[in-house]
Short mmCIF file of C-alpha atoms in Angstrom, two decimals:
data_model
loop_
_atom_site.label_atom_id
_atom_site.label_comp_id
_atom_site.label_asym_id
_atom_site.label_seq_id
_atom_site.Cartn_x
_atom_site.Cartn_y
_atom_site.Cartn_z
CA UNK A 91 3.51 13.33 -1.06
CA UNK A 92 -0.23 13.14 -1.85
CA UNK A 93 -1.32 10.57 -4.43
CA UNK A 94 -4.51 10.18 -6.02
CA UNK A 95 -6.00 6.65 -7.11
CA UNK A 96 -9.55 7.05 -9.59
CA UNK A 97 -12.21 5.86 -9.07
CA UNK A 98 -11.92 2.01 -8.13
CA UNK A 99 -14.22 -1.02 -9.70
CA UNK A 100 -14.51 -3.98 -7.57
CA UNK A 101 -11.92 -7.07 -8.39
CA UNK A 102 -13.11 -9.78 -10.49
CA UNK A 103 -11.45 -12.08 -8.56
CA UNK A 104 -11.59 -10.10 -5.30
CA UNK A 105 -9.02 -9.64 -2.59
CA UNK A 106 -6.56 -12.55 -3.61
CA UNK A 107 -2.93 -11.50 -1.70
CA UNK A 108 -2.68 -12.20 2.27
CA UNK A 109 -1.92 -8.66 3.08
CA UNK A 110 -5.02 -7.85 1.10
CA UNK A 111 -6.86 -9.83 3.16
CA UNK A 112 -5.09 -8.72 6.35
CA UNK A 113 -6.24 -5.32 5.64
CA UNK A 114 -9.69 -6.25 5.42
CA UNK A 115 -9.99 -8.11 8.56
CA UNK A 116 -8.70 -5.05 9.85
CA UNK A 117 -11.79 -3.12 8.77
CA UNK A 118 -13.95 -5.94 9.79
CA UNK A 119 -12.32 -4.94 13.33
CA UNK A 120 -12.81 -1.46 12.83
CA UNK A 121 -16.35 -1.60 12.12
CA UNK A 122 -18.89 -1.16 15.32
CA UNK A 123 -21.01 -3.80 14.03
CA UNK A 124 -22.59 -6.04 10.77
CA UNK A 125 -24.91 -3.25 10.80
CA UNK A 126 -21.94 -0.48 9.49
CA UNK A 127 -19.98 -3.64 7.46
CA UNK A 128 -22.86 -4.44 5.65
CA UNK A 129 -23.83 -0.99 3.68
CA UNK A 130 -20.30 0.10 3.50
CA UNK A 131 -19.90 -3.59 1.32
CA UNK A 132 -22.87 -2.44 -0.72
CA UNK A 133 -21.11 1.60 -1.05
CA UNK A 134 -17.80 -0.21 -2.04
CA UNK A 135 -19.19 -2.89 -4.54
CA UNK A 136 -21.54 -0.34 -6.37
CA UNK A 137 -18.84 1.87 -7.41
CA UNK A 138 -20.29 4.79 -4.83
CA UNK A 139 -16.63 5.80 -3.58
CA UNK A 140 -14.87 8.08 -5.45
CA UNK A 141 -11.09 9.12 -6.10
CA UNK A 142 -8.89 8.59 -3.36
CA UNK A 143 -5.74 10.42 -2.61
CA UNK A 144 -3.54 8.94 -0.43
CA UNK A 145 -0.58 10.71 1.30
CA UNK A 146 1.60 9.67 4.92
CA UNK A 147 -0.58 9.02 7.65
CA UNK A 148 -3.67 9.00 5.90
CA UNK A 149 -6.33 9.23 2.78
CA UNK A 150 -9.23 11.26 1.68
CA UNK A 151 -12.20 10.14 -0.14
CA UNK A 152 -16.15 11.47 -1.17
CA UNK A 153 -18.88 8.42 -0.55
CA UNK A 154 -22.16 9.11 -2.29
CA UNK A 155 -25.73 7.90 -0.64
CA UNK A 156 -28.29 8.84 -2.67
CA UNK A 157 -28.66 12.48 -3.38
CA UNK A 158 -25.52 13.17 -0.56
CA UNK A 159 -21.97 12.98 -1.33
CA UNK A 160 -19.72 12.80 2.66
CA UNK A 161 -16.51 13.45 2.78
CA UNK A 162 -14.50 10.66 4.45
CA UNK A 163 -10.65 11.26 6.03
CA UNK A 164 -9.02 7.88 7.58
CA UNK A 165 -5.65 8.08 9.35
CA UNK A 166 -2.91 5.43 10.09
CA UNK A 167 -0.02 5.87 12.44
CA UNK A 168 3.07 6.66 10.18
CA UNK A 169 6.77 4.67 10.91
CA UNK A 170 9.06 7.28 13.12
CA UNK A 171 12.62 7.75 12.02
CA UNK A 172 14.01 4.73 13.66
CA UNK A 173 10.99 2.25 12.46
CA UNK A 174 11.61 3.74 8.85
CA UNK A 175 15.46 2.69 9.04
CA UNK A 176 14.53 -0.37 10.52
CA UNK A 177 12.20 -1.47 8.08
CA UNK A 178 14.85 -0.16 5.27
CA UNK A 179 17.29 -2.29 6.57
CA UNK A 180 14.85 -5.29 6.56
CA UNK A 181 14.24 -4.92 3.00
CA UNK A 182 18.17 -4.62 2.08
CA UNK A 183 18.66 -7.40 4.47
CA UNK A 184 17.59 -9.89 1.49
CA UNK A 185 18.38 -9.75 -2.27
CA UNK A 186 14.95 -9.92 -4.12
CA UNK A 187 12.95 -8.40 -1.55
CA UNK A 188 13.15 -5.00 -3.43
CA UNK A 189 11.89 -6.32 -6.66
CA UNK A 190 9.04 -8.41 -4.79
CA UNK A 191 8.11 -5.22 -3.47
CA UNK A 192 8.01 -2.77 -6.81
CA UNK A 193 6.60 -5.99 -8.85
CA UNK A 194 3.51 -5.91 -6.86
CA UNK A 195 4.56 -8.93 -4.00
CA UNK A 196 4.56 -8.17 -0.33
CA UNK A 197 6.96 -11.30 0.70
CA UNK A 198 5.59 -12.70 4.35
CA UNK A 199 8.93 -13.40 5.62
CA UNK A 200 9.51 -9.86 5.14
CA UNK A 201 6.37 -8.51 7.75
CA UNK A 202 7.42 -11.43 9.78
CA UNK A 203 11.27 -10.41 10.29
CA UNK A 204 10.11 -6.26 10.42
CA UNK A 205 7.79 -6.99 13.47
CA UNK A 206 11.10 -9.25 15.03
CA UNK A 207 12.44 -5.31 14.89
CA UNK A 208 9.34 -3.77 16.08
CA UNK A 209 7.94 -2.58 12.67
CA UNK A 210 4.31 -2.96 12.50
CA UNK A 211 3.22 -2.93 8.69
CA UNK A 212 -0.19 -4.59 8.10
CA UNK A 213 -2.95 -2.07 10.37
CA UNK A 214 -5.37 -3.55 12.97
CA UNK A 215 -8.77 -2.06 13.50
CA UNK A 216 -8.10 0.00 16.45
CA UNK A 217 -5.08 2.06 14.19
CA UNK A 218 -8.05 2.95 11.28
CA UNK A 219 -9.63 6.03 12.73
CA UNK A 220 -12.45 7.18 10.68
CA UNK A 221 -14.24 10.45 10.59
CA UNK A 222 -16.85 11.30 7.97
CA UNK A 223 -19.16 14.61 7.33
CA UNK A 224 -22.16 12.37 7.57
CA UNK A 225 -24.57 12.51 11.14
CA UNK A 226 -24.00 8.92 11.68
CA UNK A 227 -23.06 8.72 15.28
CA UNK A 228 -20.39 5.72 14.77
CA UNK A 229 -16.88 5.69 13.39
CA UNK A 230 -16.48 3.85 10.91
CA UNK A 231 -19.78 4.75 9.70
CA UNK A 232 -20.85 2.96 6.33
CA UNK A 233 -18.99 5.32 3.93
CA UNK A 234 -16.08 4.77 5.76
CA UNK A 235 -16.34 1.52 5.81
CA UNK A 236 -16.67 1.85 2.06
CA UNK A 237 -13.59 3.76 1.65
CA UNK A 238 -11.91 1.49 3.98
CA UNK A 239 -12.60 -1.14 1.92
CA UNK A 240 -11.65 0.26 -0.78
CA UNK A 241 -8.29 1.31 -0.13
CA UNK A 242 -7.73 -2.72 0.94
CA UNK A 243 -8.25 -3.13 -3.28
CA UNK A 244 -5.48 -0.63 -3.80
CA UNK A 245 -3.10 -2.62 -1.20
CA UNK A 246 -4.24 -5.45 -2.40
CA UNK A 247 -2.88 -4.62 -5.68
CA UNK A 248 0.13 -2.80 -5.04
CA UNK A 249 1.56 -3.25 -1.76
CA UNK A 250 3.74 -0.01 -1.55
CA UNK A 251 0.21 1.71 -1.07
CA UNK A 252 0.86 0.18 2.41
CA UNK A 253 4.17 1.74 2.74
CA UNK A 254 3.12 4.85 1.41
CA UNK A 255 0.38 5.04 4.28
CA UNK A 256 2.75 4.04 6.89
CA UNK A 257 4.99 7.34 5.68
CA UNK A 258 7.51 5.26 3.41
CA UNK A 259 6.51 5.68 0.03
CA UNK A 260 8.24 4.11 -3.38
CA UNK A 261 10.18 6.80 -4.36
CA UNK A 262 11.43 7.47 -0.59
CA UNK A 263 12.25 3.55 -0.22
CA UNK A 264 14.55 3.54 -2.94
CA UNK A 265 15.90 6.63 -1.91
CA UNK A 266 16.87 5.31 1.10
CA UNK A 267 17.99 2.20 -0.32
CA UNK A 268 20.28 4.02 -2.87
CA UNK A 269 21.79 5.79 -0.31
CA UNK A 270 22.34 2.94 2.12
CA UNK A 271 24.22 0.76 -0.51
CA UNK A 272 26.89 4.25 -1.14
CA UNK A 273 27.31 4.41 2.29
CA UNK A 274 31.38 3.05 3.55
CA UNK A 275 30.69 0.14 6.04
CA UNK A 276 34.02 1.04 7.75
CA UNK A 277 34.29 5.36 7.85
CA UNK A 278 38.18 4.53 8.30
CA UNK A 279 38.58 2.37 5.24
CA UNK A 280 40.11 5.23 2.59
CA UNK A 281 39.60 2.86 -0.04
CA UNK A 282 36.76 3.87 -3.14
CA UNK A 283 32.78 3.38 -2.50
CA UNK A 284 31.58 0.09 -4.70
CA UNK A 285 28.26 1.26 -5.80
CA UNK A 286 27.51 -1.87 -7.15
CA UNK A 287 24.46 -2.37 -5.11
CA UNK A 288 23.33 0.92 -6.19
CA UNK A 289 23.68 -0.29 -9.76
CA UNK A 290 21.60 -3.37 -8.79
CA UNK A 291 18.62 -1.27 -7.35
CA UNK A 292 18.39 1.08 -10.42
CA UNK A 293 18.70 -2.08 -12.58
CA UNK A 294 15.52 -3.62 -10.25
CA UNK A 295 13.68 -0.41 -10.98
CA UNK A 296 14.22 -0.33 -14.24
CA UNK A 297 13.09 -4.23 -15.18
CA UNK A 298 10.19 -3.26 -13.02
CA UNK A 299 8.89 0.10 -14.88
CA UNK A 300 9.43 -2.15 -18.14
CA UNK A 301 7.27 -5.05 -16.97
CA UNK A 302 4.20 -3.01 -16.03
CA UNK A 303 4.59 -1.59 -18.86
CA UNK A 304 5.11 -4.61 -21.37
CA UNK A 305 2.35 -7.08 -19.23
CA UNK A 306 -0.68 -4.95 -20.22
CA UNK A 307 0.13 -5.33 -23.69
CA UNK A 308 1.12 -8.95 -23.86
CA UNK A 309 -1.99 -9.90 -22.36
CA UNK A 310 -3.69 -8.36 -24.81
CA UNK A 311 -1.85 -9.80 -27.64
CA UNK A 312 -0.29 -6.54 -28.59
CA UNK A 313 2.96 -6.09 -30.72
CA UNK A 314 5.88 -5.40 -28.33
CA UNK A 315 7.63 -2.58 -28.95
CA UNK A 316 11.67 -2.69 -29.39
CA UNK A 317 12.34 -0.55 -27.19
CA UNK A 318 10.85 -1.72 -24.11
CA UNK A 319 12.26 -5.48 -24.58
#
């Protein structure tokens, strides 16, 4: 499933999260050299990127320079079947780490104890292959740089962006999640299914949908409407 982000305005308070910043040491190791890091900074900052859709594997993005506009595509090795159940697994393995997740919070225990089980979430530079319309002779070249960086402001702020790139997107997460906590543990027990943990991850979604929507208007002082308390 494709998704598409608009255009993207610099954080005031920059890359704050440790998988944010993870990300963008990444690019730093993608990049050839200062001399590709620096003007994809400057393509990034000034607003120069435009929408990007992101789907499994990969996103898409147009960097303008001047009178040009490039096209930039960036791929990311997806999870395989068993990597995906693994890192499933790792989530359900902790109450919480669910509604970390969906409230924006990528918990570090939670990389640490999916690479114990081989799951590699956070990218290094050699998995961000770059390819761009442009006749610069490098990959990354600047404007992939720029979308690069970029893209670290989406993870940064929403760390399922990650898992949607690495083929395990929101909506498939709690899919699979739903449909682990249904499943018998014993196939010869005859008695009833509790889907009491299925309860709980609706009920996680739910206070989560409510809070992003209720946070915008608290902040700005808004009257809170009934039904969303």
């Amino acid at each position: 499933m494709r998704t598409t982000f608009t255009r993207q305005t610099r954080p005031v308070r920059g890359v704050r999260s440790w998988w944010g910043k993870a990300w963008q040491r990444a690019v730093e190791e993608a990049a050839y050299s200062d001399a590709e890091l620096r003007p994809g900074r400057t393509h990034a900052r000034r607003g120069d990127v435009g929408a990007i859709s992101i789907e499994p594997g990969g996103l898409l993005a147009a960097c303008r320079d001047g009178d040009d506009a490039w096209t930039v595509e960036i791929t990311i090795p997806v999870l395989d079947d068993a990597a995906r159940t693994a890192l499933v697994e790792v989530v359900a393995a902790e109450s919480g780490r669910i509604a970390e997740l969906l409230a924006g919070n990528l918990p570090h225990d939670l990389v640490e104890h999916a690479e114990e089980v081989g799951v590699e979430l956070l990218p290094f530079g050699g998995e961000l292959a770059a390819t761009c319309t442009c006749p610069h002779y490098l990959d990354p070249c600047p404007h992939a740089v720029a979308v690069l960086i970029q893209a670290g402001w989406l993870v940064d702020a929403d760390p399922l962006v990650l898992l949607a790139l690495r083929g395990v997107g929101r909506d498939l997460l709690l899919a699979e999640l739903h449909a682990r906590t249904i499943t018998p543990r014993d196939a010869t027990d005859d008695a009833p299914v509790s889907a009491d943990l299925a309860d709980d991850v609706e009920l996680v979604v739910d206070a989560a949908v409510r809070a992003a929507r209720l946070l915008p208007l608290f902040e700005a002082g808004a009257e809170l409407p009934d039904g969303l308390v």
